[in-house]
PDB file of C-alpha atoms and ligand atoms in Angstrom:
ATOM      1  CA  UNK A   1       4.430 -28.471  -7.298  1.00  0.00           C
ATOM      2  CA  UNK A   2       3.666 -25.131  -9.089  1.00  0.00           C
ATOM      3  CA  UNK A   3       6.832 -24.014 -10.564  1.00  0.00           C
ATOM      4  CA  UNK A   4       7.713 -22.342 -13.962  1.00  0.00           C
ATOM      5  CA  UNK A   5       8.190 -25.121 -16.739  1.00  0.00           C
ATOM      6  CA  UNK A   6       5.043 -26.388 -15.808  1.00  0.00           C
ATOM      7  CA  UNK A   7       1.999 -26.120 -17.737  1.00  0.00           C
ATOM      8  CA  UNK A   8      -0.157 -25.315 -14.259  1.00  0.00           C
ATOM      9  CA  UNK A   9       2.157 -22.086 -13.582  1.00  0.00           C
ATOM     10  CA  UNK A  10       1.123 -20.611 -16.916  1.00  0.00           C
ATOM     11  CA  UNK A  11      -2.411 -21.457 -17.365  1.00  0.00           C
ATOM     12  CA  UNK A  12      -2.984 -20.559 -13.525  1.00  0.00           C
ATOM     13  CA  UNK A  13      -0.877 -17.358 -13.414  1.00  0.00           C
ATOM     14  CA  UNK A  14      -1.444 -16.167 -16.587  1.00  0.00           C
ATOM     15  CA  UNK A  15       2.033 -16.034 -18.034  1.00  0.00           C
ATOM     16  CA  UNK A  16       3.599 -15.916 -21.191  1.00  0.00           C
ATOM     17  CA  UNK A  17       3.143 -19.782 -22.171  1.00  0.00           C
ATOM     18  CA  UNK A  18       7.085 -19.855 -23.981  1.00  0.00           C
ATOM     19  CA  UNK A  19       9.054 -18.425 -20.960  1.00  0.00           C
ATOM     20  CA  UNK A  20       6.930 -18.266 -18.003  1.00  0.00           C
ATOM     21  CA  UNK A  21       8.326 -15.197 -16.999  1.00  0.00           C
ATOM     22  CA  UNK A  22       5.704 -12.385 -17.284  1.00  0.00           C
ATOM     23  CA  UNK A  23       1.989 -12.119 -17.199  1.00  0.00           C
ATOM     24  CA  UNK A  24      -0.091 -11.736 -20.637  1.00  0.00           C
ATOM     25  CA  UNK A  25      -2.732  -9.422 -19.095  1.00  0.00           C
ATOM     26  CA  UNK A  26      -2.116  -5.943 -19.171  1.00  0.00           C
ATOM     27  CA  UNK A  27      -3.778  -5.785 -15.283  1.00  0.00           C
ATOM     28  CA  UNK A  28      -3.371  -8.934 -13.476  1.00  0.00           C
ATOM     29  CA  UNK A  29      -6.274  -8.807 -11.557  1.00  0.00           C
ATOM     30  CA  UNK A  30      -9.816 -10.095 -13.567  1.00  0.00           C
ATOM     31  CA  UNK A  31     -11.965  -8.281 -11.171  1.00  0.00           C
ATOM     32  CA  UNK A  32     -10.441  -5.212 -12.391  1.00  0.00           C
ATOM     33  CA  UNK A  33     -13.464  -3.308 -14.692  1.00  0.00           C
ATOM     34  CA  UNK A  34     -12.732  -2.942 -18.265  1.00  0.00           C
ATOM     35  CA  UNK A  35      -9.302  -4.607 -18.386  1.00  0.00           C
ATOM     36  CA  UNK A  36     -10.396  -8.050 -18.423  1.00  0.00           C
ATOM     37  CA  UNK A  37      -9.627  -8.970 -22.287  1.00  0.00           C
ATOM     38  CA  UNK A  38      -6.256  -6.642 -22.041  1.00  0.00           C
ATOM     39  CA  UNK A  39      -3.569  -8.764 -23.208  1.00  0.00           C
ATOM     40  CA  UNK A  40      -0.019  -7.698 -24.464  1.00  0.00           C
ATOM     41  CA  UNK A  41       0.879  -7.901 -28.156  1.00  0.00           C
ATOM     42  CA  UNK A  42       3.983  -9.412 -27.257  1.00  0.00           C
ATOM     43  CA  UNK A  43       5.932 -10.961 -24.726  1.00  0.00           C
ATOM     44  CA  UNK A  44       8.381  -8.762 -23.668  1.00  0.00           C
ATOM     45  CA  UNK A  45      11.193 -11.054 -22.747  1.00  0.00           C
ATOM     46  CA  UNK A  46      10.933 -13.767 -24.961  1.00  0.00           C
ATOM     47  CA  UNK A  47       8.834 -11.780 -28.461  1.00  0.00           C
ATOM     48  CA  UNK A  48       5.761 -14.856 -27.901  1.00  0.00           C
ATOM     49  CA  UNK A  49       3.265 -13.151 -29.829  1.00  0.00           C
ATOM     50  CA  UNK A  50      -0.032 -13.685 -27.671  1.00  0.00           C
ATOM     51  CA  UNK A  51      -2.467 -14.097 -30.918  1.00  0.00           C
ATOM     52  CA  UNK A  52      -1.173 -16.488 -33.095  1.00  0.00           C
ATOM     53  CA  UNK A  53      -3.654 -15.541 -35.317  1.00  0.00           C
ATOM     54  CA  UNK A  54      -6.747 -13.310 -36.246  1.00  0.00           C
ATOM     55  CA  UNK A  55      -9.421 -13.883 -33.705  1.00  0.00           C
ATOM     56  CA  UNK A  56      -7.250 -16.322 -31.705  1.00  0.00           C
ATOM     57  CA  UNK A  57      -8.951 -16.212 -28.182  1.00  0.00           C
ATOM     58  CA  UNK A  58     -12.151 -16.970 -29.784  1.00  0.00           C
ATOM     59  CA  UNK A  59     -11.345 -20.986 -29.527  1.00  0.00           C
ATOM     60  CA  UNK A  60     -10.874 -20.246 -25.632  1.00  0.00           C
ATOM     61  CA  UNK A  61     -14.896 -19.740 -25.934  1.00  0.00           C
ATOM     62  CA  UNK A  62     -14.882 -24.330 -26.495  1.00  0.00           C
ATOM     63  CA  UNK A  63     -12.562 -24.024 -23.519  1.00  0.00           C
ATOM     64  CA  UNK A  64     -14.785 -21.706 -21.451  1.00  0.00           C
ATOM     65  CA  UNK A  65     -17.425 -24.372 -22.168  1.00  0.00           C
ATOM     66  CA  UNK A  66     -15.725 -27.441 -20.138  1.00  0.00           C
ATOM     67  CA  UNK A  67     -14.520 -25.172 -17.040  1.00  0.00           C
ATOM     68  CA  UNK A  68     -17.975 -23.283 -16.810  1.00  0.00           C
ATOM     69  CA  UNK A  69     -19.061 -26.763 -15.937  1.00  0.00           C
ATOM     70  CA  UNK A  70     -16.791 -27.409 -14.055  1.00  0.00           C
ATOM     71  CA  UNK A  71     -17.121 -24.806 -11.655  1.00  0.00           C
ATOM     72  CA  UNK A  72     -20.901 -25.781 -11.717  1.00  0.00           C
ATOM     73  CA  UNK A  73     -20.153 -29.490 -10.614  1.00  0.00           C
ATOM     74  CA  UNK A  74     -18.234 -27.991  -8.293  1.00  0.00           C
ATOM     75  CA  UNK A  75     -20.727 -25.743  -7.092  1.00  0.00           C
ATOM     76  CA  UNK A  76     -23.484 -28.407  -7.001  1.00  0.00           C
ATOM     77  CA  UNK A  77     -21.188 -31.081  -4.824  1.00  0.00           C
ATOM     78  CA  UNK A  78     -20.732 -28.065  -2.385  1.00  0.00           C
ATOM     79  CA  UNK A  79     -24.469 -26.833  -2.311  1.00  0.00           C
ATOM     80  CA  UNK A  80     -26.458 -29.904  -2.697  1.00  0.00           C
ATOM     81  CA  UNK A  81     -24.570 -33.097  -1.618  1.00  0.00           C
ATOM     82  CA  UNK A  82     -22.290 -31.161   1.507  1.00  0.00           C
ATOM     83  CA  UNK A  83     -24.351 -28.125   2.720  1.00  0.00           C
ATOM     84  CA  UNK A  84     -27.702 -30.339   1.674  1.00  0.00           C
ATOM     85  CA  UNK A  85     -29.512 -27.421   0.037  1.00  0.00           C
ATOM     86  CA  UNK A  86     -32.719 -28.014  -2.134  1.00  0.00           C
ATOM     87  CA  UNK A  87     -32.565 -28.395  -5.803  1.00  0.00           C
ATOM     88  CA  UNK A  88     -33.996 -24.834  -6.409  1.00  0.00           C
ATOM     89  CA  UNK A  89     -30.945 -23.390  -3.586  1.00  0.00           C
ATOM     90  CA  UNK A  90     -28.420 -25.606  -5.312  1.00  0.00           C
ATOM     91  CA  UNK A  91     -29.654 -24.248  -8.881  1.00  0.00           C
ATOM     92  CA  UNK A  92     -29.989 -20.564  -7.465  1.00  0.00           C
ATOM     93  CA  UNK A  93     -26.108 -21.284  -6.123  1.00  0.00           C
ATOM     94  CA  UNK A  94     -24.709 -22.712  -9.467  1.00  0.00           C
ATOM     95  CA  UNK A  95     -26.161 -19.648 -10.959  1.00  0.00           C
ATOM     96  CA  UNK A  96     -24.344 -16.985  -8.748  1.00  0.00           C
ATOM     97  CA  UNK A  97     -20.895 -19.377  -9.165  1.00  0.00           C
ATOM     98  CA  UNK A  98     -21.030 -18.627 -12.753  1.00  0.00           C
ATOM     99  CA  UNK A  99     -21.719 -15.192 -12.240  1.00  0.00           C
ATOM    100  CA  UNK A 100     -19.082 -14.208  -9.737  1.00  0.00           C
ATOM    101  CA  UNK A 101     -16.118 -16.222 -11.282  1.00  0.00           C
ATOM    102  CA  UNK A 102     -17.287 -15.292 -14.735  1.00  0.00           C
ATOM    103  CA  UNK A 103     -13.932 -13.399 -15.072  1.00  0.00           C
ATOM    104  CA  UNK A 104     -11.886 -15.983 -13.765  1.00  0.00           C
ATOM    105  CA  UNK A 105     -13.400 -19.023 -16.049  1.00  0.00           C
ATOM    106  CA  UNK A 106     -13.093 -15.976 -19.099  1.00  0.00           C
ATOM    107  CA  UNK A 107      -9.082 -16.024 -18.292  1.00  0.00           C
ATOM    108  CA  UNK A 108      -8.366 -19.369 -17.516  1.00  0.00           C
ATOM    109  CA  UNK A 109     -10.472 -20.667 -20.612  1.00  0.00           C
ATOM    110  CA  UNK A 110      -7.949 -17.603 -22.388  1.00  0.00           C
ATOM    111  CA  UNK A 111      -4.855 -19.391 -20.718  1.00  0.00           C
ATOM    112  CA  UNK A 112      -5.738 -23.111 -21.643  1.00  0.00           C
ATOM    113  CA  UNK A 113      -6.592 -22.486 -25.070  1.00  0.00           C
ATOM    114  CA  UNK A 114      -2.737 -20.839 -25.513  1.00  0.00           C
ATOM    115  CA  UNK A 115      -0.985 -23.120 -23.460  1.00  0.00           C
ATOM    116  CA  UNK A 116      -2.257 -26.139 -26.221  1.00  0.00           C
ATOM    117  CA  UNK A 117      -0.887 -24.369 -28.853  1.00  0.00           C
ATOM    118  CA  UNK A 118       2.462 -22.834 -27.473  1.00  0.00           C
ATOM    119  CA  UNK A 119       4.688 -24.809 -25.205  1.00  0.00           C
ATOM    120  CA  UNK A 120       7.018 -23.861 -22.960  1.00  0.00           C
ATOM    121  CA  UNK A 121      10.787 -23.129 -23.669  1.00  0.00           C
ATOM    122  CA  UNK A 122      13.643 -23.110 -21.491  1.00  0.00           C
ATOM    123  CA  UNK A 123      15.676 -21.531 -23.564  1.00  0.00           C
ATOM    124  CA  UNK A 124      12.838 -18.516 -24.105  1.00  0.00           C
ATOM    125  CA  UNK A 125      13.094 -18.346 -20.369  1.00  0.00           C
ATOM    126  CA  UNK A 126      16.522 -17.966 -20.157  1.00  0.00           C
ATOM    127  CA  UNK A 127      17.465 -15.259 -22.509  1.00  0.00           C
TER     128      UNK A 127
HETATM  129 ZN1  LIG B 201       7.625 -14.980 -22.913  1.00  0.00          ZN
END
């Protein structure tokens, strides 16, 4: 199901949108401290430049937005309605969600927002 050519591969692996063939983080790994807004200039197989423009990534921020919630629905279905915590416990649970996958909604917000404006190329991938 999650193979390159699809848009799931790059916005969940953090690849180069046009080829699918490298990451666009300089360290792959979010968690990592101080690297986790690193991204290449450049693609350096198919010459994607990552910033299509001046201050780019700040659109992910509308993106950031939907998956925050997101991953507080999801939080909420888990605390309140399977593990049948209290409203303050399922509030006190959303909470640390957000917290501890902050960098993780940061770069897939980063790797929606690219993958609406660049699509992917087999021919990029090829070369
Ligand atoms: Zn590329």
């Amino acid at each position: 199901m999650l193979k390159k050519g699809n848009k799931l591969y790059s916005i969940l692996t953090g690849s180069c949108p046009k080829c699918h063939q490298e990451s666009m983080y300089e360290v792959k790994n979010p968690y990592n401290p101080g690297t986790l807004f690193n991204m290449h200039e450049r693609c350096s197989h198919c010459n994607t430049r990552y910033k299509i423009e001046p201050s780019f990534f700040y659109g992910a921020m509308y993106v950031s937005y939907a998956v925050g919630i997101a991953f507080g629905v999801a939080a909420f279905v888990i605390a309140f309605l399977l593990l049948k915590a209290t409203l303050v416990q399922t509030f006190i649970a959303i909470f640390i969600t957000l917290v501890v996958f902050m960098p993780v909604i940061i770069r897939l917000s980063r790797n929606i927002w690219i993958n609406i404006f660049i699509h992917y190329d087999p021919l990029a991938s090829r070369a």
